[in-house]
Amino acid sequence: MKHTLAQFSRLFYKDLSLQWRSRGAMAVALLFSLTAVMLFALVYGPFFSPPELPMEARRRELAKLASSIYWTAAAFAGVVAIYRSAEADREAGGIKAVRMDADGSVIYAARMCALSVMLCLTQLALGLLTAAFFDISWLTLGDVLRLIGVGAAASVGLGAVGALMGAMAASMRGGEGLLSAGMLPLQLPLLMAASKCAAPIWASEPIQEKAWIALLVAYALIMSAVGLLLFEVVLED
């Protein structure tokens, strides 16, 4: 057990360091996110909801818009970040180089956690941009913590899929097309759940439909389990 934990810690630090050294991936993802948010803000602005609506109704409409735009930008930014991570991993020698002294499940867990951390940082910056562009100033500390919780759960799900798809893309010719075409459909249930959970939080309201929270958590757990089961097979192909 101690040996496994030591392997995980070493690989997690290596993957996180590798992705940080290739932090151009984060810059590209954030630039894309900023472009998407600015485009929506210019199209829908300067009034993002009908001014004749009561303040509470306007806040809800603005929260729905902000949540949908945020997660649309986050989805594409996540694909960009995962693609750049897979590309950097291939240039640095690939996952197969560490298979000599580590089990595939440990490699996958470390890669998934490192990707999740990087995606969390990207989503945090994107959240600040969204709040600034849509002038969302009524969020409390509790709301911010709830948004971070939703983003963290979504990042785990994205990291679980991204670690598996990134390994597939890095191990085959033309894998970039597979990553782009495969990630977005796989993300759809996660994005629906995250958007539905985040919308009332952006409006500073409680989440009424708890089923979306269950779907968000279940997606992260199921995709993590699937990745652990299939990662060794992907490495062997």
Coordinates of N, CA and C in Angstrom, one line a residue:
M1 N 0.8 -1.2 0.0 CA 0.0 0.0 0.0 C 0.9 1.3 0.0
K2 N 1.9 1.3 0.9 CA 2.8 2.4 0.9 C 3.5 2.6 -0.4
H3 N 3.9 1.5 -1.0 CA 4.6 1.5 -2.3 C 3.7 2.1 -3.4
T4 N 2.4 1.7 -3.4 CA 1.4 2.3 -4.3 C 1.2 3.8 -4.1
L5 N 1.1 4.2 -2.9 CA 0.9 5.6 -2.6 C 2.2 6.4 -3.0
A6 N 3.3 5.8 -2.8 CA 4.6 6.5 -3.2 C 4.6 6.6 -4.7
Q7 N 4.2 5.6 -5.4 CA 4.2 5.7 -6.9 C 3.2 6.7 -7.4
F8 N 2.0 6.7 -6.7 CA 1.0 7.7 -7.1 C 1.5 9.1 -6.9
S9 N 2.1 9.4 -5.7 CA 2.6 10.7 -5.4 C 3.6 11.2 -6.4
R10 N 4.5 10.3 -6.7 CA 5.6 10.6 -7.7 C 5.1 10.9 -9.1
L11 N 4.1 10.0 -9.5 CA 3.5 10.2 -10.9 C 2.6 11.5 -10.9
F12 N 1.9 11.7 -9.8 CA 1.1 12.9 -9.8 C 1.9 14.2 -9.9
Y13 N 3.0 14.2 -9.1 CA 3.9 15.3 -9.2 C 4.5 15.5 -10.6
K14 N 4.9 14.4 -11.2 CA 5.5 14.4 -12.5 C 4.5 15.0 -13.5
D15 N 3.2 14.4 -13.5 CA 2.2 14.9 -14.5 C 1.9 16.3 -14.2
L16 N 1.7 16.7 -13.0 CA 1.4 18.1 -12.7 C 2.5 19.0 -13.1
S17 N 3.8 18.6 -12.9 CA 4.9 19.4 -13.3 C 5.0 19.5 -14.8
L18 N 4.7 18.4 -15.5 CA 4.7 18.4 -17.0 C 3.7 19.3 -17.6
Q19 N 2.5 19.3 -17.0 CA 1.4 20.1 -17.5 C 1.7 21.6 -17.1
W20 N 2.3 21.8 -16.0 CA 2.6 23.2 -15.7 C 3.7 23.8 -16.6
R21 N 4.7 22.9 -16.9 CA 5.7 23.4 -17.9 C 5.2 23.7 -19.2
S22 N 4.1 22.9 -19.6 CA 3.4 23.2 -20.8 C 2.2 24.1 -20.6
R23 N 2.3 25.1 -19.7 CA 1.2 25.9 -19.3 C 0.6 26.7 -20.4
G24 N 1.3 26.6 -21.6 CA 0.7 27.2 -22.8 C -0.7 26.6 -23.1
A25 N -0.9 25.4 -22.6 CA -2.2 24.8 -22.8 C -3.3 25.5 -22.0
M26 N -2.9 25.9 -20.8 CA -3.9 26.7 -20.0 C -4.1 28.1 -20.6
A27 N -3.0 28.7 -21.1 CA -3.1 30.0 -21.8 C -4.1 29.9 -23.0
V28 N -3.9 28.9 -23.8 CA -4.7 28.7 -25.0 C -6.2 28.5 -24.6
A29 N -6.4 27.6 -23.6 CA -7.7 27.3 -23.1 C -8.4 28.6 -22.6
L30 N -7.6 29.4 -21.8 CA -8.2 30.6 -21.2 C -8.5 31.6 -22.3
L31 N -7.6 31.7 -23.3 CA -7.8 32.6 -24.4 C -9.1 32.3 -25.2
F32 N -9.3 31.0 -25.4 CA -10.5 30.5 -26.1 C -11.7 30.9 -25.2
S33 N -11.6 30.6 -23.9 CA -12.8 30.9 -23.0 C -13.1 32.3 -23.0
L34 N -12.1 33.2 -22.9 CA -12.3 34.6 -22.9 C -13.0 35.1 -24.2
T35 N -12.5 34.5 -25.3 CA -13.1 34.8 -26.6 C -14.6 34.5 -26.7
A36 N -14.9 33.2 -26.2 CA -16.3 32.8 -26.2 C -17.2 33.6 -25.3
V37 N -16.7 33.9 -24.1 CA -17.5 34.7 -23.2 C -17.7 36.2 -23.7
M38 N -16.6 36.7 -24.3 CA -16.8 38.1 -24.9 C -17.7 38.1 -26.0
L39 N -17.7 37.1 -26.9 CA -18.6 37.0 -28.0 C -20.1 37.0 -27.5
F40 N -20.4 36.1 -26.6 CA -21.7 36.0 -26.1 C -22.1 37.4 -25.4
A41 N -21.2 38.0 -24.7 CA -21.5 39.2 -24.0 C -21.8 40.3 -25.0
L42 N -21.0 40.4 -26.1 CA -21.3 41.4 -27.1 C -22.6 41.1 -27.9
V43 N -22.9 39.9 -28.1 CA -24.2 39.5 -28.8 C -25.4 39.9 -27.9
Y44 N -25.4 39.5 -26.7 CA -26.5 39.6 -25.8 C -26.6 41.0 -25.1
G45 N -25.4 41.6 -24.9 CA -25.4 42.9 -24.2 C -25.9 44.0 -24.9
P46 N -26.0 45.2 -24.3 CA -25.7 45.4 -22.9 C -26.7 45.0 -21.9
F47 N -28.0 44.6 -22.4 CA -29.0 44.2 -21.5 C -29.2 42.7 -21.7
F48 N -28.8 41.9 -20.7 CA -28.8 40.5 -20.8 C -30.2 39.9 -20.4
S49 N -31.1 40.6 -19.9 CA -32.4 40.2 -19.6 C -33.4 41.4 -19.8
P50 N -34.6 41.1 -20.1 CA -35.6 42.2 -20.3 C -35.6 43.2 -19.1
P51 N -35.4 44.5 -19.3 CA -35.4 45.4 -18.1 C -36.7 45.5 -17.4
E52 N -37.8 45.1 -18.1 CA -39.2 45.3 -17.5 C -39.4 44.2 -16.5
L53 N -38.6 43.1 -16.4 CA -38.8 42.0 -15.5 C -38.4 42.5 -14.1
P54 N -39.1 41.9 -13.1 CA -38.7 42.1 -11.7 C -37.2 41.7 -11.5
M55 N -36.6 42.3 -10.5 CA -35.2 42.0 -10.2 C -34.9 40.5 -10.0
E56 N -35.8 39.8 -9.3 CA -35.6 38.4 -9.0 C -35.6 37.6 -10.3
A57 N -36.6 37.9 -11.2 CA -36.7 37.2 -12.4 C -35.5 37.5 -13.3
R58 N -35.1 38.8 -13.4 CA -33.9 39.1 -14.2 C -32.7 38.4 -13.7
R59 N -32.6 38.3 -12.4 CA -31.4 37.6 -11.9 C -31.4 36.1 -12.3
R60 N -32.6 35.5 -12.3 CA -32.7 34.1 -12.7 C -32.3 33.9 -14.2
E61 N -32.9 34.8 -15.0 CA -32.6 34.7 -16.4 C -31.1 34.9 -16.7
L62 N -30.5 35.9 -16.0 CA -29.1 36.2 -16.2 C -28.2 35.0 -15.7
A63 N -28.7 34.3 -14.6 CA -28.0 33.2 -14.1 C -28.0 32.0 -15.1
K64 N -29.2 31.8 -15.7 CA -29.2 30.7 -16.7 C -28.3 31.0 -17.9
L65 N -28.3 32.2 -18.4 CA -27.4 32.6 -19.5 C -26.0 32.4 -19.1
A66 N -25.6 32.9 -17.9 CA -24.2 32.8 -17.5 C -23.8 31.4 -17.3
S67 N -24.7 30.5 -16.8 CA -24.3 29.1 -16.6 C -24.1 28.4 -17.9
S68 N -25.0 28.6 -18.9 CA -24.9 28.0 -20.1 C -23.7 28.4 -20.9
I69 N -23.4 29.7 -20.9 CA -22.2 30.2 -21.6 C -20.9 29.7 -20.9
Y70 N -20.9 29.7 -19.6 CA -19.8 29.3 -18.8 C -19.4 27.8 -19.2
W71 N -20.4 26.9 -19.1 CA -20.1 25.5 -19.4 C -19.9 25.2 -20.8
T72 N -20.4 26.0 -21.7 CA -20.1 25.9 -23.2 C -18.6 26.2 -23.4
A73 N -18.2 27.3 -22.8 CA -16.7 27.7 -22.9 C -15.8 26.7 -22.2
A74 N -16.3 26.2 -21.0 CA -15.5 25.3 -20.3 C -15.3 23.9 -21.0
A75 N -16.3 23.5 -21.7 CA -16.3 22.3 -22.5 C -15.2 22.3 -23.5
F76 N -15.2 23.4 -24.4 CA -14.2 23.5 -25.4 C -12.8 23.8 -24.9
A77 N -12.8 24.6 -23.8 CA -11.5 24.9 -23.2 C -10.9 23.6 -22.6
G78 N -11.7 22.7 -22.0 CA -11.3 21.4 -21.5 C -10.7 20.6 -22.6
V79 N -11.3 20.5 -23.8 CA -10.8 19.7 -24.9 C -9.4 20.3 -25.3
V80 N -9.3 21.6 -25.4 CA -8.0 22.2 -25.8 C -6.9 21.9 -24.8
A81 N -7.2 22.0 -23.5 CA -6.2 21.7 -22.4 C -5.8 20.3 -22.4
I82 N -6.8 19.3 -22.6 CA -6.5 17.9 -22.6 C -5.7 17.5 -23.8
Y83 N -6.0 18.1 -25.0 CA -5.2 17.9 -26.2 C -3.8 18.3 -26.0
R84 N -3.6 19.5 -25.5 CA -2.3 20.0 -25.3 C -1.5 19.2 -24.3
S85 N -2.2 18.7 -23.3 CA -1.6 17.9 -22.3 C -1.1 16.6 -22.9
A86 N -1.9 15.9 -23.8 CA -1.6 14.7 -24.5 C -0.4 14.9 -25.4
E87 N -0.4 16.1 -26.1 CA 0.7 16.4 -27.0 C 2.0 16.6 -26.2
A88 N 2.0 17.3 -25.1 CA 3.2 17.5 -24.3 C 3.7 16.1 -23.7
D89 N 2.7 15.3 -23.4 CA 3.1 14.0 -22.8 C 3.8 13.1 -23.9
R90 N 3.3 13.2 -25.1 CA 3.9 12.4 -26.2 C 5.3 13.0 -26.5
E91 N 5.5 14.3 -26.5 CA 6.8 14.9 -26.7 C 7.8 14.5 -25.6
A92 N 7.3 14.3 -24.4 CA 8.2 14.1 -23.3 C 8.5 12.6 -23.1
G93 N 7.9 11.8 -23.9 CA 8.3 10.3 -23.8 C 7.0 9.5 -23.6
G94 N 5.9 10.0 -23.2 CA 4.7 9.3 -23.2 C 4.5 8.5 -21.9
I95 N 3.3 8.0 -21.7 CA 2.9 7.3 -20.5 C 3.6 5.9 -20.4
K96 N 3.9 5.4 -21.6 CA 4.5 4.1 -21.7 C 5.9 4.0 -21.1
A97 N 6.5 5.2 -21.0 CA 7.9 5.2 -20.4 C 7.9 4.9 -18.9
V98 N 6.8 5.1 -18.2 CA 6.7 4.9 -16.8 C 6.1 3.5 -16.4
R99 N 5.7 2.7 -17.4 CA 5.0 1.5 -17.2 C 6.0 0.4 -16.5
M100 N 7.3 0.7 -16.7 CA 8.2 -0.3 -16.2 C 8.1 -0.5 -14.6
D101 N 7.8 0.6 -13.9 CA 7.8 0.5 -12.5 C 6.5 1.0 -11.8
A102 N 5.4 1.0 -12.6 CA 4.1 1.4 -12.1 C 3.0 0.7 -12.8
D103 N 2.0 0.4 -12.0 CA 0.8 -0.3 -12.6 C 0.0 0.7 -13.4
G104 N -0.8 0.2 -14.4 CA -1.6 1.1 -15.2 C -2.6 1.9 -14.4
S105 N -3.2 1.3 -13.4 CA -4.2 1.9 -12.6 C -3.7 3.1 -11.8
V106 N -2.4 3.0 -11.4 CA -1.8 4.0 -10.6 C -1.4 5.2 -11.6
I107 N -0.9 4.8 -12.8 CA -0.6 5.8 -13.8 C -1.9 6.6 -14.1
Y108 N -3.0 5.9 -14.3 CA -4.3 6.5 -14.7 C -4.8 7.5 -13.6
A109 N -4.7 7.0 -12.3 CA -5.2 7.8 -11.2 C -4.4 9.1 -11.1
A110 N -3.1 9.0 -11.2 CA -2.2 10.1 -11.1 C -2.5 11.1 -12.3
R111 N -2.7 10.6 -13.5 CA -3.0 11.5 -14.6 C -4.3 12.1 -14.5
M112 N -5.3 11.4 -14.0 CA -6.7 11.9 -13.8 C -6.6 13.0 -12.8
C113 N -6.0 12.8 -11.7 CA -5.9 13.9 -10.6 C -5.2 15.1 -11.1
A114 N -4.1 14.9 -11.8 CA -3.3 16.1 -12.3 C -4.2 16.9 -13.3
L115 N -4.8 16.2 -14.2 CA -5.7 16.9 -15.1 C -6.8 17.6 -14.4
S116 N -7.4 17.0 -13.4 CA -8.5 17.6 -12.7 C -8.1 18.9 -12.0
V117 N -6.9 18.9 -11.4 CA -6.3 20.1 -10.8 C -6.2 21.2 -11.8
M118 N -5.6 20.9 -13.0 CA -5.4 21.9 -14.0 C -6.7 22.4 -14.6
L119 N -7.7 21.5 -14.7 CA -9.0 22.0 -15.2 C -9.7 22.8 -14.1
C120 N -9.5 22.5 -12.9 CA -10.1 23.3 -11.8 C -9.6 24.8 -11.9
L121 N -8.3 24.9 -12.1 CA -7.7 26.2 -12.2 C -8.2 27.0 -13.4
T122 N -8.4 26.3 -14.5 CA -8.9 26.9 -15.7 C -10.4 27.4 -15.5
Q123 N -11.2 26.5 -14.8 CA -12.6 26.9 -14.6 C -12.7 28.0 -13.5
L124 N -11.8 28.1 -12.6 CA -11.8 29.2 -11.6 C -11.6 30.5 -12.4
A125 N -10.6 30.5 -13.2 CA -10.3 31.8 -14.0 C -11.5 32.1 -14.9
L126 N -12.1 31.1 -15.5 CA -13.2 31.3 -16.4 C -14.4 31.8 -15.6
G127 N -14.6 31.3 -14.4 CA -15.7 31.8 -13.5 C -15.6 33.3 -13.2
L128 N -14.3 33.7 -12.9 CA -14.1 35.1 -12.6 C -14.4 36.0 -13.9
L129 N -14.0 35.5 -15.0 CA -14.3 36.2 -16.3 C -15.8 36.3 -16.5
T130 N -16.5 35.2 -16.3 CA -18.0 35.2 -16.5 C -18.7 36.2 -15.6
A131 N -18.3 36.2 -14.3 CA -18.9 37.1 -13.3 C -18.6 38.5 -13.7
A132 N -17.4 38.8 -14.2 CA -17.1 40.2 -14.5 C -17.8 40.7 -15.8
F133 N -17.9 39.9 -16.8 CA -18.5 40.3 -18.0 C -20.0 40.4 -17.9
F134 N -20.6 39.6 -17.1 CA -22.1 39.6 -16.9 C -22.5 40.4 -15.7
D135 N -21.6 41.0 -15.1 CA -21.9 41.9 -13.9 C -22.7 41.2 -12.8
I136 N -22.2 40.0 -12.5 CA -22.9 39.2 -11.4 C -22.2 39.6 -10.1
S137 N -22.8 40.5 -9.3 CA -22.2 41.0 -8.1 C -22.8 40.6 -6.9
W138 N -23.9 39.7 -6.9 CA -24.7 39.4 -5.8 C -24.3 38.1 -5.1
L139 N -23.2 37.4 -5.6 CA -22.9 36.1 -5.1 C -22.3 36.3 -3.7
T140 N -22.7 35.4 -2.8 CA -22.1 35.4 -1.5 C -20.9 34.4 -1.4
L141 N -20.2 34.3 -0.3 CA -19.1 33.4 -0.1 C -19.7 32.0 -0.2
G142 N -20.8 31.7 0.3 CA -21.4 30.4 0.2 C -21.7 30.0 -1.2
D143 N -22.2 31.0 -2.0 CA -22.4 30.7 -3.4 C -21.1 30.4 -4.2
V144 N -20.1 31.1 -3.9 CA -18.8 30.9 -4.5 C -18.3 29.5 -4.2
L145 N -18.4 29.1 -2.9 CA -18.0 27.7 -2.5 C -18.8 26.7 -3.2
R146 N -20.1 26.9 -3.3 CA -21.0 25.9 -4.0 C -20.6 25.8 -5.5
L147 N -20.2 26.9 -6.1 CA -19.8 26.9 -7.5 C -18.5 26.1 -7.6
I148 N -17.6 26.4 -6.7 CA -16.3 25.6 -6.7 C -16.5 24.1 -6.5
G149 N -17.5 23.8 -5.7 CA -17.8 22.3 -5.5 C -18.3 21.7 -6.8
V150 N -19.2 22.4 -7.5 CA -19.7 21.9 -8.8 C -18.6 21.8 -9.8
G151 N -17.8 22.8 -9.8 CA -16.6 22.8 -10.8 C -15.7 21.7 -10.4
A152 N -15.4 21.4 -9.2 CA -14.5 20.4 -8.8 C -15.0 19.0 -9.2
A153 N -16.3 18.8 -9.0 CA -16.9 17.5 -9.4 C -16.9 17.3 -10.9
A154 N -17.2 18.4 -11.6 CA -17.1 18.4 -13.1 C -15.7 18.2 -13.5
S155 N -14.7 18.8 -12.9 CA -13.3 18.6 -13.3 C -12.9 17.2 -13.1
V156 N -13.3 16.5 -12.1 CA -13.0 15.1 -11.9 C -13.5 14.3 -13.0
G157 N -14.8 14.5 -13.4 CA -15.4 13.8 -14.5 C -14.6 14.1 -15.8
L158 N -14.3 15.3 -16.1 CA -13.6 15.7 -17.3 C -12.2 15.1 -17.2
G159 N -11.5 15.1 -16.1 CA -10.2 14.5 -15.9 C -10.2 13.0 -16.2
A160 N -11.3 12.4 -15.7 CA -11.4 10.9 -15.9 C -11.5 10.6 -17.4
V161 N -12.3 11.3 -18.1 CA -12.5 11.0 -19.5 C -11.2 11.5 -20.3
G162 N -10.7 12.7 -19.9 CA -9.5 13.2 -20.6 C -8.3 12.3 -20.4
A163 N -8.1 11.7 -19.2 CA -6.9 10.9 -19.0 C -6.9 9.7 -19.9
L164 N -8.1 9.1 -20.1 CA -8.3 7.9 -21.0 C -8.2 8.3 -22.4
M165 N -8.9 9.3 -22.8 CA -8.9 9.7 -24.2 C -7.5 10.3 -24.6
G166 N -6.9 11.0 -23.7 CA -5.6 11.6 -24.0 C -4.5 10.5 -24.2
A167 N -4.6 9.4 -23.5 CA -3.7 8.3 -23.7 C -3.9 7.6 -25.0
M168 N -5.2 7.5 -25.4 CA -5.6 7.0 -26.7 C -5.0 7.9 -27.9
A169 N -5.2 9.2 -27.7 CA -4.8 10.1 -28.7 C -3.2 10.1 -28.8
A170 N -2.6 9.9 -27.7 CA -1.1 10.0 -27.7 C -0.5 8.7 -28.3
S171 N -1.2 7.6 -28.3 CA -0.7 6.4 -28.7 C -1.0 6.0 -30.2
M172 N -1.7 6.8 -30.9 CA -2.1 6.5 -32.3 C -1.9 7.7 -33.2
R173 N -1.7 7.4 -34.5 CA -1.6 8.4 -35.5 C -3.0 9.0 -35.8
G174 N -3.0 10.3 -35.8 CA -4.3 11.0 -36.0 C -5.2 10.9 -34.8
G175 N -4.6 10.7 -33.6 CA -5.4 10.7 -32.4 C -6.1 12.0 -32.0
E176 N -5.5 13.1 -32.6 CA -6.1 14.4 -32.2 C -7.6 14.5 -32.7
G177 N -7.9 13.9 -33.9 CA -9.2 13.9 -34.3 C -10.1 13.1 -33.4
L178 N -9.6 11.9 -33.0 CA -10.4 11.1 -32.0 C -10.7 11.8 -30.8
L179 N -9.7 12.6 -30.3 CA -9.9 13.3 -29.0 C -10.9 14.4 -29.2
S180 N -10.9 15.1 -30.3 CA -11.8 16.2 -30.5 C -13.2 15.7 -30.7
A181 N -13.3 14.6 -31.5 CA -14.7 14.0 -31.8 C -15.2 13.2 -30.7
G182 N -14.4 12.6 -29.9 CA -14.9 11.8 -28.8 C -15.2 12.5 -27.5
M183 N -14.4 13.5 -27.2 CA -14.6 14.2 -25.9 C -15.9 14.9 -25.8
L184 N -16.3 15.6 -26.8 CA -17.5 16.5 -26.6 C -18.8 15.6 -26.4
P185 N -19.1 14.6 -27.2 CA -20.2 13.7 -26.9 C -20.2 13.1 -25.5
L186 N -19.0 12.7 -25.1 CA -18.9 12.1 -23.8 C -19.1 13.1 -22.7
Q187 N -18.8 14.3 -23.0 CA -19.0 15.4 -22.0 C -20.4 15.8 -21.8
L188 N -21.3 15.5 -22.7 CA -22.7 16.0 -22.8 C -23.4 15.8 -21.5
P189 N -23.5 14.6 -20.9 CA -24.3 14.4 -19.7 C -23.7 15.2 -18.5
L190 N -22.4 15.3 -18.5 CA -21.7 16.0 -17.4 C -22.0 17.5 -17.5
L191 N -22.0 18.1 -18.8 CA -22.2 19.5 -19.0 C -23.7 19.8 -18.7
M192 N -24.6 19.0 -19.0 CA -26.0 19.2 -18.7 C -26.2 19.3 -17.2
A193 N -25.6 18.3 -16.5 CA -25.8 18.3 -15.0 C -25.1 19.5 -14.4
A194 N -23.9 19.8 -14.8 CA -23.1 20.9 -14.2 C -23.9 22.2 -14.5
S195 N -24.4 22.4 -15.7 CA -25.1 23.6 -16.0 C -26.4 23.8 -15.2
K196 N -27.1 22.7 -15.0 CA -28.4 22.7 -14.2 C -28.1 22.9 -12.7
C197 N -26.9 22.4 -12.3 CA -26.6 22.7 -10.9 C -26.1 24.1 -10.6
A198 N -25.4 24.6 -11.6 CA -24.8 25.9 -11.4 C -25.7 27.1 -11.6
A199 N -26.8 26.9 -12.5 CA -27.7 28.0 -12.8 C -28.3 28.6 -11.6
P200 N -28.9 27.8 -10.6 CA -29.5 28.4 -9.4 C -28.5 29.0 -8.5
I201 N -27.3 28.5 -8.5 CA -26.2 29.1 -7.7 C -25.8 30.4 -8.2
W202 N -25.7 30.6 -9.5 CA -25.4 31.9 -10.1 C -26.5 32.9 -9.7
A203 N -27.7 32.4 -9.5 CA -28.8 33.3 -9.1 C -28.9 33.4 -7.5
S204 N -27.9 32.8 -6.8 CA -27.9 32.8 -5.4 C -29.1 32.2 -4.8
E205 N -29.5 31.1 -5.4 CA -30.7 30.3 -4.9 C -30.3 28.9 -4.6
P206 N -31.0 28.2 -3.8 CA -30.7 26.7 -3.6 C -31.0 25.9 -4.8
I207 N -30.4 24.8 -4.9 CA -30.6 23.8 -6.0 C -31.8 23.0 -5.7
Q208 N -32.9 23.1 -6.5 CA -34.1 22.4 -6.2 C -34.1 21.0 -6.7
E209 N -33.5 20.8 -7.9 CA -33.5 19.5 -8.6 C -32.3 18.7 -8.2
K210 N -32.4 18.0 -7.1 CA -31.2 17.2 -6.6 C -30.7 16.1 -7.5
A211 N -31.6 15.7 -8.5 CA -31.2 14.7 -9.4 C -30.0 15.1 -10.2
W212 N -29.8 16.4 -10.5 CA -28.7 16.8 -11.3 C -27.4 16.7 -10.5
I213 N -27.5 16.9 -9.2 CA -26.3 16.7 -8.4 C -25.9 15.2 -8.4
A214 N -26.9 14.3 -8.3 CA -26.6 12.9 -8.3 C -26.0 12.5 -9.6
L215 N -26.5 13.1 -10.7 CA -25.9 12.7 -12.1 C -24.5 13.2 -12.2
L216 N -24.2 14.4 -11.6 CA -22.9 15.0 -11.7 C -21.9 14.1 -11.0
V217 N -22.2 13.7 -9.8 CA -21.4 12.8 -8.9 C -21.2 11.4 -9.6
A218 N -22.4 10.9 -10.0 CA -22.4 9.6 -10.6 C -21.5 9.5 -11.9
Y219 N -21.6 10.6 -12.7 CA -20.8 10.6 -13.9 C -19.3 10.5 -13.5
A220 N -18.9 11.3 -12.6 CA -17.4 11.4 -12.2 C -17.0 10.0 -11.7
L221 N -17.8 9.3 -10.8 CA -17.5 8.0 -10.3 C -17.4 7.0 -11.4
I222 N -18.5 7.0 -12.2 CA -18.6 5.9 -13.3 C -17.4 6.0 -14.3
M223 N -17.1 7.3 -14.7 CA -16.1 7.5 -15.7 C -14.7 7.2 -15.1
S224 N -14.5 7.5 -13.8 CA -13.3 7.1 -13.1 C -13.1 5.6 -13.1
A225 N -14.2 4.9 -12.8 CA -14.1 3.4 -12.8 C -13.9 2.8 -14.1
V226 N -14.5 3.4 -15.2 CA -14.3 2.9 -16.5 C -12.9 3.2 -17.0
G227 N -12.4 4.3 -16.6 CA -11.0 4.6 -17.0 C -10.0 3.7 -16.3
L228 N -10.2 3.3 -15.1 CA -9.3 2.4 -14.4 C -9.4 1.0 -15.0
L229 N -10.6 0.6 -15.5 CA -10.7 -0.7 -16.1 C -10.1 -0.8 -17.5
L230 N -10.2 0.3 -18.3 CA -9.8 0.3 -19.7 C -8.4 0.9 -19.9
F231 N -7.8 1.6 -19.0 CA -6.5 2.2 -19.2 C -5.4 1.3 -19.6
E232 N -5.4 0.1 -18.9 CA -4.3 -0.9 -19.2 C -4.5 -1.4 -20.6
V233 N -5.7 -1.6 -21.0 CA -6.0 -2.1 -22.4 C -5.5 -1.0 -23.4
V234 N -5.8 0.2 -23.1 CA -5.3 1.3 -24.0 C -3.8 1.3 -24.2
L235 N -3.1 1.1 -23.0 CA -1.7 1.2 -23.1 C -1.1 0.0 -23.8
E236 N -1.8 -1.2 -23.8 CA -1.3 -2.3 -24.5 C -1.5 -2.3 -26.0
D237 N -2.5 -1.5 -26.4 CA -2.7 -1.4 -27.9 C -1.7 -0.6 -28.6

